[in-house]
């Protein structure tokens, strides 16, 4: 297995958990398979297998042993499992073992399972093509992006994430007719650092809350600010303002204050405050508190400061109690 491809996703998921709705169960099969590859001597893989029948446990142990055999010996036995009446758990493990065999026959069998398989076996085959990640494997994945079944389309996006297939995800974001598919593809591009592809979407005039968030997660400060300033839909702009706090390259205090001052209503001003909470920028909040003339918004900023905490919040609270300006 390509460790680089596989390890990127948990890191991205941990970073994006609060703003990205990608299914947390997406990689259950791959995680179990990774346990098998390392022996699954302890932990989640072993506990899961303890719930299987003795026959299934033995079959899975046999499948593990196939990984040390030459392809010409392993493939017929894997094919027999996949074409037989074994349980989904056993077949899923067979798919993973198959994905580790470097041969044209193994590649073709994986592609056939992805195209014509059923249920969990098909889904695991699609994901395993992502682990494989070569041109032929991804061509088989791309052929399924318009499948009528949502679970199959979801598996193709997962395979693209594993393979770091940004071009494939961009194409889904541009052309998919299902809004959930478009959103998931955009979020995935943000999670795997598809800055170039997200910028292409932004430059094409596409604006959406998921795109705003994905630009922030990918670290594209320039494109996100440009999209926020040009956006005419207030709700979409609000999401972009909140997302600003996620940027790795933080806005300067002056940039935050200018944005706040340019917002036409309280809802959008509050969105700027939310972004500052995410960025933990108490000093800018204090500066806004000192400048704000509207008593209602001044109270709003004070409440926001108390959420962030720190010396700036205490200074503002103490000054308000004493009737003074901090």
PDB file of C-alpha atoms in Angstrom:
ATOM      1  CA  UNK A   1       0.000   0.000   0.000  1.00  0.00           C
ATOM      2  CA  UNK A   2       1.197   3.523  -0.708  1.00  0.00           C
ATOM      3  CA  UNK A   3       1.589   4.935   2.811  1.00  0.00           C
ATOM      4  CA  UNK A   4       1.662   8.530   1.629  1.00  0.00           C
ATOM      5  CA  UNK A   5      -1.718   8.326  -0.055  1.00  0.00           C
ATOM      6  CA  UNK A   6      -3.346   6.470   2.774  1.00  0.00           C
ATOM      7  CA  UNK A   7      -2.066   8.698   5.579  1.00  0.00           C
ATOM      8  CA  UNK A   8      -3.200  12.022   4.113  1.00  0.00           C
ATOM      9  CA  UNK A   9      -6.900  11.464   4.732  1.00  0.00           C
ATOM     10  CA  UNK A  10      -6.977  11.033   8.555  1.00  0.00           C
ATOM     11  CA  UNK A  11      -4.924  14.206   8.935  1.00  0.00           C
ATOM     12  CA  UNK A  12      -7.234  16.153   6.648  1.00  0.00           C
ATOM     13  CA  UNK A  13     -10.329  14.733   8.317  1.00  0.00           C
ATOM     14  CA  UNK A  14      -9.102  15.713  11.769  1.00  0.00           C
ATOM     15  CA  UNK A  15      -8.440  19.263  10.584  1.00  0.00           C
ATOM     16  CA  UNK A  16     -11.788  19.644   8.779  1.00  0.00           C
ATOM     17  CA  UNK A  17     -14.094  17.798  11.184  1.00  0.00           C
ATOM     18  CA  UNK A  18     -15.967  20.878  12.329  1.00  0.00           C
ATOM     19  CA  UNK A  19     -16.733  22.140   8.833  1.00  0.00           C
ATOM     20  CA  UNK A  20     -16.797  19.147   6.530  1.00  0.00           C
ATOM     21  CA  UNK A  21     -19.632  16.640   6.465  1.00  0.00           C
ATOM     22  CA  UNK A  22     -17.796  13.774   4.781  1.00  0.00           C
ATOM     23  CA  UNK A  23     -18.959  10.445   6.237  1.00  0.00           C
ATOM     24  CA  UNK A  24     -16.836   9.307   9.159  1.00  0.00           C
ATOM     25  CA  UNK A  25     -17.427   5.704   8.114  1.00  0.00           C
ATOM     26  CA  UNK A  26     -16.006   6.173   4.644  1.00  0.00           C
ATOM     27  CA  UNK A  27     -12.803   4.288   5.310  1.00  0.00           C
ATOM     28  CA  UNK A  28     -14.068   1.515   7.560  1.00  0.00           C
ATOM     29  CA  UNK A  29     -13.192  -1.093   4.994  1.00  0.00           C
ATOM     30  CA  UNK A  30      -9.770   0.342   4.295  1.00  0.00           C
ATOM     31  CA  UNK A  31      -8.945   0.678   7.995  1.00  0.00           C
ATOM     32  CA  UNK A  32      -9.853  -2.959   8.534  1.00  0.00           C
ATOM     33  CA  UNK A  33      -7.801  -3.931   5.529  1.00  0.00           C
ATOM     34  CA  UNK A  34      -4.828  -1.922   6.773  1.00  0.00           C
ATOM     35  CA  UNK A  35      -5.057  -3.880  10.007  1.00  0.00           C
ATOM     36  CA  UNK A  36      -4.949  -7.075   8.003  1.00  0.00           C
ATOM     37  CA  UNK A  37      -1.864  -5.937   6.118  1.00  0.00           C
ATOM     38  CA  UNK A  38      -0.024  -5.277   9.364  1.00  0.00           C
ATOM     39  CA  UNK A  39      -1.140  -8.558  10.910  1.00  0.00           C
ATOM     40  CA  UNK A  40      -4.015  -7.151  13.000  1.00  0.00           C
ATOM     41  CA  UNK A  41      -2.441  -8.739  16.040  1.00  0.00           C
ATOM     42  CA  UNK A  42      -4.176  -6.330  18.412  1.00  0.00           C
ATOM     43  CA  UNK A  43      -6.683  -3.536  18.487  1.00  0.00           C
ATOM     44  CA  UNK A  44      -9.779  -2.880  16.413  1.00  0.00           C
ATOM     45  CA  UNK A  45      -9.090  -5.463  13.685  1.00  0.00           C
ATOM     46  CA  UNK A  46      -8.753  -8.278  16.192  1.00  0.00           C
ATOM     47  CA  UNK A  47     -11.857  -7.239  18.137  1.00  0.00           C
ATOM     48  CA  UNK A  48     -13.898  -7.091  14.946  1.00  0.00           C
ATOM     49  CA  UNK A  49     -12.772 -10.518  13.840  1.00  0.00           C
ATOM     50  CA  UNK A  50     -13.633 -11.969  17.224  1.00  0.00           C
ATOM     51  CA  UNK A  51     -17.275 -11.377  16.322  1.00  0.00           C
ATOM     52  CA  UNK A  52     -17.007 -13.441  13.137  1.00  0.00           C
ATOM     53  CA  UNK A  53     -17.704 -17.132  12.831  1.00  0.00           C
ATOM     54  CA  UNK A  54     -14.822 -19.534  13.267  1.00  0.00           C
ATOM     55  CA  UNK A  55     -15.068 -20.397   9.579  1.00  0.00           C
ATOM     56  CA  UNK A  56     -14.794 -16.735   8.557  1.00  0.00           C
ATOM     57  CA  UNK A  57     -11.863 -16.117  10.880  1.00  0.00           C
ATOM     58  CA  UNK A  58     -10.027 -19.064   9.395  1.00  0.00           C
ATOM     59  CA  UNK A  59     -10.780 -17.924   5.844  1.00  0.00           C
ATOM     60  CA  UNK A  60      -9.463 -14.442   6.623  1.00  0.00           C
ATOM     61  CA  UNK A  61      -6.280 -15.920   8.091  1.00  0.00           C
ATOM     62  CA  UNK A  62      -5.867 -17.938   4.911  1.00  0.00           C
ATOM     63  CA  UNK A  63      -6.340 -14.824   2.795  1.00  0.00           C
ATOM     64  CA  UNK A  64      -3.636 -13.036   4.754  1.00  0.00           C
ATOM     65  CA  UNK A  65      -1.238 -15.832   3.986  1.00  0.00           C
ATOM     66  CA  UNK A  66      -1.886 -15.371   0.265  1.00  0.00           C
ATOM     67  CA  UNK A  67      -0.077 -12.043   0.426  1.00  0.00           C
ATOM     68  CA  UNK A  68       3.226 -13.907   0.651  1.00  0.00           C
ATOM     69  CA  UNK A  69       2.512 -16.142  -2.359  1.00  0.00           C
ATOM     70  CA  UNK A  70       3.311 -15.461  -6.030  1.00  0.00           C
ATOM     71  CA  UNK A  71       0.403 -13.940  -7.998  1.00  0.00           C
ATOM     72  CA  UNK A  72      -0.132 -17.086 -10.066  1.00  0.00           C
ATOM     73  CA  UNK A  73      -0.827 -19.011  -6.857  1.00  0.00           C
ATOM     74  CA  UNK A  74      -2.758 -16.320  -4.979  1.00  0.00           C
ATOM     75  CA  UNK A  75      -5.096 -15.106  -7.734  1.00  0.00           C
ATOM     76  CA  UNK A  76      -7.030 -18.324  -8.395  1.00  0.00           C
ATOM     77  CA  UNK A  77      -7.743 -18.676  -4.681  1.00  0.00           C
ATOM     78  CA  UNK A  78      -8.867 -15.060  -4.342  1.00  0.00           C
ATOM     79  CA  UNK A  79     -11.121 -15.449  -7.376  1.00  0.00           C
ATOM     80  CA  UNK A  80     -12.641 -18.572  -5.837  1.00  0.00           C
ATOM     81  CA  UNK A  81     -13.521 -16.631  -2.669  1.00  0.00           C
ATOM     82  CA  UNK A  82     -15.003 -13.733  -4.603  1.00  0.00           C
ATOM     83  CA  UNK A  83     -17.094 -15.975  -6.845  1.00  0.00           C
ATOM     84  CA  UNK A  84     -18.224 -18.223  -4.009  1.00  0.00           C
ATOM     85  CA  UNK A  85     -20.728 -17.947  -1.158  1.00  0.00           C
ATOM     86  CA  UNK A  86     -18.454 -16.537   1.533  1.00  0.00           C
ATOM     87  CA  UNK A  87     -19.619 -13.699   3.799  1.00  0.00           C
ATOM     88  CA  UNK A  88     -19.192 -10.017   2.979  1.00  0.00           C
ATOM     89  CA  UNK A  89     -16.430  -9.770   5.604  1.00  0.00           C
ATOM     90  CA  UNK A  90     -14.404 -12.489   3.935  1.00  0.00           C
ATOM     91  CA  UNK A  91     -14.969 -11.092   0.457  1.00  0.00           C
ATOM     92  CA  UNK A  92     -13.995  -7.591   1.596  1.00  0.00           C
ATOM     93  CA  UNK A  93     -10.707  -8.974   2.893  1.00  0.00           C
ATOM     94  CA  UNK A  94     -10.212 -10.839  -0.371  1.00  0.00           C
ATOM     95  CA  UNK A  95     -10.607  -7.557  -2.262  1.00  0.00           C
ATOM     96  CA  UNK A  96      -7.914  -5.945  -0.145  1.00  0.00           C
ATOM     97  CA  UNK A  97      -5.488  -8.809  -0.696  1.00  0.00           C
ATOM     98  CA  UNK A  98      -6.253  -8.586  -4.407  1.00  0.00           C
ATOM     99  CA  UNK A  99      -5.407  -4.877  -4.362  1.00  0.00           C
ATOM    100  CA  UNK A 100      -1.898  -5.712  -3.140  1.00  0.00           C
ATOM    101  CA  UNK A 101      -1.066  -7.953  -6.105  1.00  0.00           C
ATOM    102  CA  UNK A 102       0.818  -6.161  -8.871  1.00  0.00           C
ATOM    103  CA  UNK A 103      -0.239  -7.900 -12.062  1.00  0.00           C
ATOM    104  CA  UNK A 104      -2.441  -7.074 -15.066  1.00  0.00           C
ATOM    105  CA  UNK A 105      -4.803  -9.908 -14.160  1.00  0.00           C
ATOM    106  CA  UNK A 106      -5.263  -8.588 -10.630  1.00  0.00           C
ATOM    107  CA  UNK A 107      -5.880  -5.083 -11.946  1.00  0.00           C
ATOM    108  CA  UNK A 108      -8.491  -6.322 -14.381  1.00  0.00           C
ATOM    109  CA  UNK A 109     -10.258  -8.371 -11.711  1.00  0.00           C
ATOM    110  CA  UNK A 110     -10.435  -5.317  -9.432  1.00  0.00           C
ATOM    111  CA  UNK A 111     -11.835  -3.213 -12.265  1.00  0.00           C
ATOM    112  CA  UNK A 112     -14.422  -5.895 -13.067  1.00  0.00           C
ATOM    113  CA  UNK A 113     -15.499  -6.056  -9.418  1.00  0.00           C
ATOM    114  CA  UNK A 114     -15.812  -2.279  -9.295  1.00  0.00           C
ATOM    115  CA  UNK A 115     -17.924  -2.213 -12.439  1.00  0.00           C
ATOM    116  CA  UNK A 116     -20.070  -5.313 -11.928  1.00  0.00           C
ATOM    117  CA  UNK A 117     -19.747  -6.328  -8.294  1.00  0.00           C
ATOM    118  CA  UNK A 118     -22.520  -6.141  -5.761  1.00  0.00           C
ATOM    119  CA  UNK A 119     -22.913  -4.446  -2.387  1.00  0.00           C
ATOM    120  CA  UNK A 120     -19.907  -4.182  -0.136  1.00  0.00           C
ATOM    121  CA  UNK A 121     -17.657  -6.133  -2.492  1.00  0.00           C
ATOM    122  CA  UNK A 122     -18.162  -3.525  -5.201  1.00  0.00           C
ATOM    123  CA  UNK A 123     -17.625  -0.612  -2.818  1.00  0.00           C
ATOM    124  CA  UNK A 124     -14.406  -2.111  -1.439  1.00  0.00           C
ATOM    125  CA  UNK A 125     -13.181  -2.776  -4.980  1.00  0.00           C
ATOM    126  CA  UNK A 126     -13.710   0.879  -5.925  1.00  0.00           C
ATOM    127  CA  UNK A 127     -11.830   2.057  -2.832  1.00  0.00           C
ATOM    128  CA  UNK A 128      -9.051  -0.431  -3.506  1.00  0.00           C
ATOM    129  CA  UNK A 129      -8.636   1.013  -6.979  1.00  0.00           C
ATOM    130  CA  UNK A 130      -7.950   4.299  -5.229  1.00  0.00           C
ATOM    131  CA  UNK A 131      -5.267   2.619  -3.129  1.00  0.00           C
ATOM    132  CA  UNK A 132      -3.753   1.266  -6.341  1.00  0.00           C
ATOM    133  CA  UNK A 133      -3.920   4.750  -7.827  1.00  0.00           C
ATOM    134  CA  UNK A 134      -2.441   4.089 -11.267  1.00  0.00           C
ATOM    135  CA  UNK A 135      -3.916   5.389 -14.509  1.00  0.00           C
ATOM    136  CA  UNK A 136      -5.813   2.209 -15.354  1.00  0.00           C
ATOM    137  CA  UNK A 137      -7.278   1.971 -11.869  1.00  0.00           C
ATOM    138  CA  UNK A 138      -8.472   5.559 -11.885  1.00  0.00           C
ATOM    139  CA  UNK A 139      -9.943   5.166 -15.356  1.00  0.00           C
ATOM    140  CA  UNK A 140     -12.126   2.399 -13.929  1.00  0.00           C
ATOM    141  CA  UNK A 141     -13.112   4.693 -11.048  1.00  0.00           C
ATOM    142  CA  UNK A 142     -13.975   7.581 -13.367  1.00  0.00           C
ATOM    143  CA  UNK A 143     -16.292   5.330 -15.353  1.00  0.00           C
ATOM    144  CA  UNK A 144     -18.545   5.076 -12.277  1.00  0.00           C
ATOM    145  CA  UNK A 145     -18.880   8.721 -11.228  1.00  0.00           C
ATOM    146  CA  UNK A 146     -22.333   8.999 -12.814  1.00  0.00           C
ATOM    147  CA  UNK A 147     -23.684   5.725 -11.433  1.00  0.00           C
ATOM    148  CA  UNK A 148     -27.313   5.956 -10.363  1.00  0.00           C
ATOM    149  CA  UNK A 149     -26.506   4.690  -6.849  1.00  0.00           C
ATOM    150  CA  UNK A 150     -25.328   7.336  -4.364  1.00  0.00           C
ATOM    151  CA  UNK A 151     -23.186   4.839  -2.449  1.00  0.00           C
ATOM    152  CA  UNK A 152     -21.246   3.979  -5.598  1.00  0.00           C
ATOM    153  CA  UNK A 153     -20.701   7.645  -6.482  1.00  0.00           C
ATOM    154  CA  UNK A 154     -19.550   8.261  -2.910  1.00  0.00           C
ATOM    155  CA  UNK A 155     -17.059   5.406  -3.179  1.00  0.00           C
ATOM    156  CA  UNK A 156     -15.614   6.909  -6.369  1.00  0.00           C
ATOM    157  CA  UNK A 157     -14.949  10.179  -4.542  1.00  0.00           C
ATOM    158  CA  UNK A 158     -13.321   8.286  -1.685  1.00  0.00           C
ATOM    159  CA  UNK A 159     -11.082   6.490  -4.175  1.00  0.00           C
ATOM    160  CA  UNK A 160     -10.099   9.835  -5.694  1.00  0.00           C
ATOM    161  CA  UNK A 161      -9.232  11.194  -2.253  1.00  0.00           C
ATOM    162  CA  UNK A 162      -7.005   8.189  -1.535  1.00  0.00           C
ATOM    163  CA  UNK A 163      -5.325   8.510  -4.926  1.00  0.00           C
ATOM    164  CA  UNK A 164      -5.032  12.303  -4.600  1.00  0.00           C
ATOM    165  CA  UNK A 165      -6.926  12.543  -7.896  1.00  0.00           C
ATOM    166  CA  UNK A 166      -7.630  16.264  -7.893  1.00  0.00           C
ATOM    167  CA  UNK A 167      -8.522  16.395 -11.582  1.00  0.00           C
ATOM    168  CA  UNK A 168     -11.241  13.804 -11.075  1.00  0.00           C
ATOM    169  CA  UNK A 169     -12.719  15.632  -8.108  1.00  0.00           C
ATOM    170  CA  UNK A 170     -12.622  18.917 -10.025  1.00  0.00           C
ATOM    171  CA  UNK A 171     -14.573  17.354 -12.871  1.00  0.00           C
ATOM    172  CA  UNK A 172     -17.252  16.161 -10.437  1.00  0.00           C
ATOM    173  CA  UNK A 173     -17.434  19.627  -8.869  1.00  0.00           C
ATOM    174  CA  UNK A 174     -17.915  21.161 -12.318  1.00  0.00           C
ATOM    175  CA  UNK A 175     -20.308  18.723 -13.924  1.00  0.00           C
ATOM    176  CA  UNK A 176     -22.202  16.632 -11.347  1.00  0.00           C
ATOM    177  CA  UNK A 177     -25.955  17.207 -11.300  1.00  0.00           C
ATOM    178  CA  UNK A 178     -26.441  16.092  -7.698  1.00  0.00           C
ATOM    179  CA  UNK A 179     -25.783  18.958  -5.254  1.00  0.00           C
ATOM    180  CA  UNK A 180     -24.478  16.593  -2.574  1.00  0.00           C
ATOM    181  CA  UNK A 181     -21.948  15.171  -5.024  1.00  0.00           C
ATOM    182  CA  UNK A 182     -20.763  18.670  -5.954  1.00  0.00           C
ATOM    183  CA  UNK A 183     -20.449  19.687  -2.298  1.00  0.00           C
ATOM    184  CA  UNK A 184     -18.561  16.511  -1.366  1.00  0.00           C
ATOM    185  CA  UNK A 185     -16.133  16.927  -4.264  1.00  0.00           C
ATOM    186  CA  UNK A 186     -15.414  20.542  -3.312  1.00  0.00           C
ATOM    187  CA  UNK A 187     -14.923  19.611   0.342  1.00  0.00           C
ATOM    188  CA  UNK A 188     -12.605  16.785  -0.667  1.00  0.00           C
ATOM    189  CA  UNK A 189     -10.484  19.154  -2.751  1.00  0.00           C
ATOM    190  CA  UNK A 190     -10.116  21.375   0.292  1.00  0.00           C
ATOM    191  CA  UNK A 191      -9.172  18.419   2.467  1.00  0.00           C
ATOM    192  CA  UNK A 192      -6.405  17.177   0.155  1.00  0.00           C
ATOM    193  CA  UNK A 193      -4.994  20.621  -0.621  1.00  0.00           C
ATOM    194  CA  UNK A 194      -6.427  21.089  -4.104  1.00  0.00           C
ATOM    195  CA  UNK A 195      -5.723  24.829  -4.137  1.00  0.00           C
ATOM    196  CA  UNK A 196      -5.212  25.067  -7.898  1.00  0.00           C
ATOM    197  CA  UNK A 197      -8.476  23.244  -8.618  1.00  0.00           C
ATOM    198  CA  UNK A 198     -10.467  25.271  -6.089  1.00  0.00           C
ATOM    199  CA  UNK A 199      -9.059  28.478  -7.526  1.00  0.00           C
ATOM    200  CA  UNK A 200     -10.201  27.351 -10.963  1.00  0.00           C
ATOM    201  CA  UNK A 201     -13.705  26.870  -9.589  1.00  0.00           C
ATOM    202  CA  UNK A 202     -13.632  30.277  -7.926  1.00  0.00           C
ATOM    203  CA  UNK A 203     -12.350  31.969 -11.093  1.00  0.00           C
ATOM    204  CA  UNK A 204     -15.114  30.323 -13.113  1.00  0.00           C
ATOM    205  CA  UNK A 205     -17.720  32.260 -11.161  1.00  0.00           C
ATOM    206  CA  UNK A 206     -18.902  29.348  -9.063  1.00  0.00           C
ATOM    207  CA  UNK A 207     -19.664  30.517  -5.533  1.00  0.00           C
ATOM    208  CA  UNK A 208     -20.991  28.388  -2.725  1.00  0.00           C
ATOM    209  CA  UNK A 209     -20.577  27.945   1.003  1.00  0.00           C
ATOM    210  CA  UNK A 210     -18.626  24.661   0.553  1.00  0.00           C
ATOM    211  CA  UNK A 211     -16.257  26.381  -1.881  1.00  0.00           C
ATOM    212  CA  UNK A 212     -15.656  29.190   0.626  1.00  0.00           C
ATOM    213  CA  UNK A 213     -14.824  26.681   3.351  1.00  0.00           C
ATOM    214  CA  UNK A 214     -12.660  24.555   1.058  1.00  0.00           C
ATOM    215  CA  UNK A 215     -10.635  27.587  -0.014  1.00  0.00           C
ATOM    216  CA  UNK A 216     -10.003  28.407   3.642  1.00  0.00           C
ATOM    217  CA  UNK A 217      -8.930  24.868   4.478  1.00  0.00           C
ATOM    218  CA  UNK A 218      -6.632  24.741   1.456  1.00  0.00           C
ATOM    219  CA  UNK A 219      -5.052  28.005   2.633  1.00  0.00           C
ATOM    220  CA  UNK A 220      -5.959  30.159  -0.371  1.00  0.00           C
ATOM    221  CA  UNK A 221      -6.421  33.486   1.379  1.00  0.00           C
ATOM    222  CA  UNK A 222      -6.332  35.601  -1.789  1.00  0.00           C
ATOM    223  CA  UNK A 223      -9.061  33.683  -3.619  1.00  0.00           C
ATOM    224  CA  UNK A 224     -11.286  33.475  -0.564  1.00  0.00           C
ATOM    225  CA  UNK A 225     -11.118  37.214   0.108  1.00  0.00           C
ATOM    226  CA  UNK A 226     -11.798  37.961  -3.542  1.00  0.00           C
ATOM    227  CA  UNK A 227     -14.814  35.645  -3.551  1.00  0.00           C
ATOM    228  CA  UNK A 228     -16.196  37.139  -0.326  1.00  0.00           C
ATOM    229  CA  UNK A 229     -15.885  40.701  -1.589  1.00  0.00           C
ATOM    230  CA  UNK A 230     -17.541  39.906  -4.935  1.00  0.00           C
ATOM    231  CA  UNK A 231     -20.314  37.687  -3.544  1.00  0.00           C
ATOM    232  CA  UNK A 232     -23.788  39.226  -3.667  1.00  0.00           C
ATOM    233  CA  UNK A 233     -25.640  36.504  -1.776  1.00  0.00           C
ATOM    234  CA  UNK A 234     -25.521  37.457   1.903  1.00  0.00           C
ATOM    235  CA  UNK A 235     -25.838  33.887   3.222  1.00  0.00           C
ATOM    236  CA  UNK A 236     -22.974  32.634   1.055  1.00  0.00           C
ATOM    237  CA  UNK A 237     -20.824  35.586   2.089  1.00  0.00           C
ATOM    238  CA  UNK A 238     -21.581  34.851   5.758  1.00  0.00           C
ATOM    239  CA  UNK A 239     -20.158  31.337   5.345  1.00  0.00           C
ATOM    240  CA  UNK A 240     -17.059  32.763   3.716  1.00  0.00           C
ATOM    241  CA  UNK A 241     -16.521  35.256   6.524  1.00  0.00           C
ATOM    242  CA  UNK A 242     -16.767  32.521   9.116  1.00  0.00           C
ATOM    243  CA  UNK A 243     -14.364  30.363   7.115  1.00  0.00           C
ATOM    244  CA  UNK A 244     -11.711  33.094   7.196  1.00  0.00           C
ATOM    245  CA  UNK A 245     -10.797  31.995  10.687  1.00  0.00           C
ATOM    246  CA  UNK A 246      -9.650  28.621   9.317  1.00  0.00           C
ATOM    247  CA  UNK A 247      -6.930  30.096   7.131  1.00  0.00           C
ATOM    248  CA  UNK A 248      -3.391  29.002   7.951  1.00  0.00           C
ATOM    249  CA  UNK A 249      -2.176  32.427   6.767  1.00  0.00           C
ATOM    250  CA  UNK A 250      -4.094  34.611   9.183  1.00  0.00           C
ATOM    251  CA  UNK A 251      -5.596  37.926   8.212  1.00  0.00           C
ATOM    252  CA  UNK A 252      -3.951  40.963   9.720  1.00  0.00           C
ATOM    253  CA  UNK A 253      -5.865  42.978  12.280  1.00  0.00           C
ATOM    254  CA  UNK A 254      -6.284  45.755   9.702  1.00  0.00           C
ATOM    255  CA  UNK A 255      -7.777  43.330   7.172  1.00  0.00           C
ATOM    256  CA  UNK A 256     -10.277  42.044   9.739  1.00  0.00           C
ATOM    257  CA  UNK A 257     -11.258  45.540  10.788  1.00  0.00           C
ATOM    258  CA  UNK A 258     -11.698  46.691   7.198  1.00  0.00           C
ATOM    259  CA  UNK A 259     -13.899  43.693   6.455  1.00  0.00           C
ATOM    260  CA  UNK A 260     -16.009  44.347   9.540  1.00  0.00           C
ATOM    261  CA  UNK A 261     -16.470  47.984   8.607  1.00  0.00           C
ATOM    262  CA  UNK A 262     -17.493  47.076   5.042  1.00  0.00           C
ATOM    263  CA  UNK A 263     -20.259  44.687   6.057  1.00  0.00           C
ATOM    264  CA  UNK A 264     -23.721  46.168   5.342  1.00  0.00           C
ATOM    265  CA  UNK A 265     -25.698  44.554   8.166  1.00  0.00           C
ATOM    266  CA  UNK A 266     -25.450  43.061  11.633  1.00  0.00           C
ATOM    267  CA  UNK A 267     -25.689  39.457  10.400  1.00  0.00           C
ATOM    268  CA  UNK A 268     -22.597  39.825   8.238  1.00  0.00           C
ATOM    269  CA  UNK A 269     -20.747  41.745  10.939  1.00  0.00           C
ATOM    270  CA  UNK A 270     -21.486  38.878  13.336  1.00  0.00           C
ATOM    271  CA  UNK A 271     -20.049  36.494  10.746  1.00  0.00           C
ATOM    272  CA  UNK A 272     -16.784  38.461  10.901  1.00  0.00           C
ATOM    273  CA  UNK A 273     -16.855  38.096  14.681  1.00  0.00           C
ATOM    274  CA  UNK A 274     -17.374  34.343  14.295  1.00  0.00           C
ATOM    275  CA  UNK A 275     -14.333  34.197  12.043  1.00  0.00           C
ATOM    276  CA  UNK A 276     -12.315  35.990  14.689  1.00  0.00           C
ATOM    277  CA  UNK A 277     -13.455  33.463  17.291  1.00  0.00           C
ATOM    278  CA  UNK A 278     -12.234  30.617  15.083  1.00  0.00           C
ATOM    279  CA  UNK A 279      -8.954  32.494  14.578  1.00  0.00           C
ATOM    280  CA  UNK A 280      -8.734  33.189  18.354  1.00  0.00           C
ATOM    281  CA  UNK A 281      -7.877  36.809  17.588  1.00  0.00           C
ATOM    282  CA  UNK A 282      -8.763  38.586  20.820  1.00  0.00           C
ATOM    283  CA  UNK A 283      -6.680  41.689  20.028  1.00  0.00           C
ATOM    284  CA  UNK A 284      -8.639  42.467  16.869  1.00  0.00           C
ATOM    285  CA  UNK A 285     -11.892  41.903  18.727  1.00  0.00           C
ATOM    286  CA  UNK A 286     -10.739  44.369  21.375  1.00  0.00           C
ATOM    287  CA  UNK A 287      -9.873  46.900  18.660  1.00  0.00           C
ATOM    288  CA  UNK A 288     -13.348  46.499  17.157  1.00  0.00           C
ATOM    289  CA  UNK A 289     -14.917  46.833  20.594  1.00  0.00           C
ATOM    290  CA  UNK A 290     -13.134  50.136  21.151  1.00  0.00           C
ATOM    291  CA  UNK A 291     -14.228  51.513  17.758  1.00  0.00           C
ATOM    292  CA  UNK A 292     -17.831  50.282  17.659  1.00  0.00           C
ATOM    293  CA  UNK A 293     -20.389  53.062  18.181  1.00  0.00           C
ATOM    294  CA  UNK A 294     -23.545  50.963  17.924  1.00  0.00           C
ATOM    295  CA  UNK A 295     -24.452  49.884  21.461  1.00  0.00           C
ATOM    296  CA  UNK A 296     -26.035  46.590  20.364  1.00  0.00           C
ATOM    297  CA  UNK A 297     -23.024  45.527  18.319  1.00  0.00           C
ATOM    298  CA  UNK A 298     -20.707  46.681  21.100  1.00  0.00           C
ATOM    299  CA  UNK A 299     -22.463  44.253  23.454  1.00  0.00           C
ATOM    300  CA  UNK A 300     -22.186  41.575  20.761  1.00  0.00           C
ATOM    301  CA  UNK A 301     -18.428  42.079  20.507  1.00  0.00           C
ATOM    302  CA  UNK A 302     -18.076  41.954  24.284  1.00  0.00           C
ATOM    303  CA  UNK A 303     -19.897  38.607  24.370  1.00  0.00           C
ATOM    304  CA  UNK A 304     -17.648  37.371  21.566  1.00  0.00           C
ATOM    305  CA  UNK A 305     -14.549  38.480  23.451  1.00  0.00           C
ATOM    306  CA  UNK A 306     -15.684  36.509  26.478  1.00  0.00           C
ATOM    307  CA  UNK A 307     -15.863  33.371  24.312  1.00  0.00           C
ATOM    308  CA  UNK A 308     -12.269  33.818  23.132  1.00  0.00           C
ATOM    309  CA  UNK A 309     -11.070  34.758  26.617  1.00  0.00           C
ATOM    310  CA  UNK A 310      -7.628  36.076  27.460  1.00  0.00           C
ATOM    311  CA  UNK A 311      -6.398  39.389  28.832  1.00  0.00           C
ATOM    312  CA  UNK A 312      -8.191  41.421  26.165  1.00  0.00           C
ATOM    313  CA  UNK A 313     -11.543  40.008  27.265  1.00  0.00           C
ATOM    314  CA  UNK A 314     -10.797  40.742  30.919  1.00  0.00           C
ATOM    315  CA  UNK A 315      -9.746  44.301  30.072  1.00  0.00           C
ATOM    316  CA  UNK A 316     -13.000  44.908  28.202  1.00  0.00           C
ATOM    317  CA  UNK A 317     -15.124  43.318  30.939  1.00  0.00           C
ATOM    318  CA  UNK A 318     -13.408  45.292  33.716  1.00  0.00           C
ATOM    319  CA  UNK A 319     -13.772  48.545  31.777  1.00  0.00           C
ATOM    320  CA  UNK A 320     -17.480  47.895  31.115  1.00  0.00           C
ATOM    321  CA  UNK A 321     -18.091  47.208  34.788  1.00  0.00           C
ATOM    322  CA  UNK A 322     -16.350  50.446  35.753  1.00  0.00           C
ATOM    323  CA  UNK A 323     -18.042  52.447  32.989  1.00  0.00           C
ATOM    324  CA  UNK A 324     -14.775  53.158  31.226  1.00  0.00           C
ATOM    325  CA  UNK A 325     -13.261  52.524  27.778  1.00  0.00           C
ATOM    326  CA  UNK A 326     -10.683  49.699  27.765  1.00  0.00           C
TER     327      UNK A 326
END
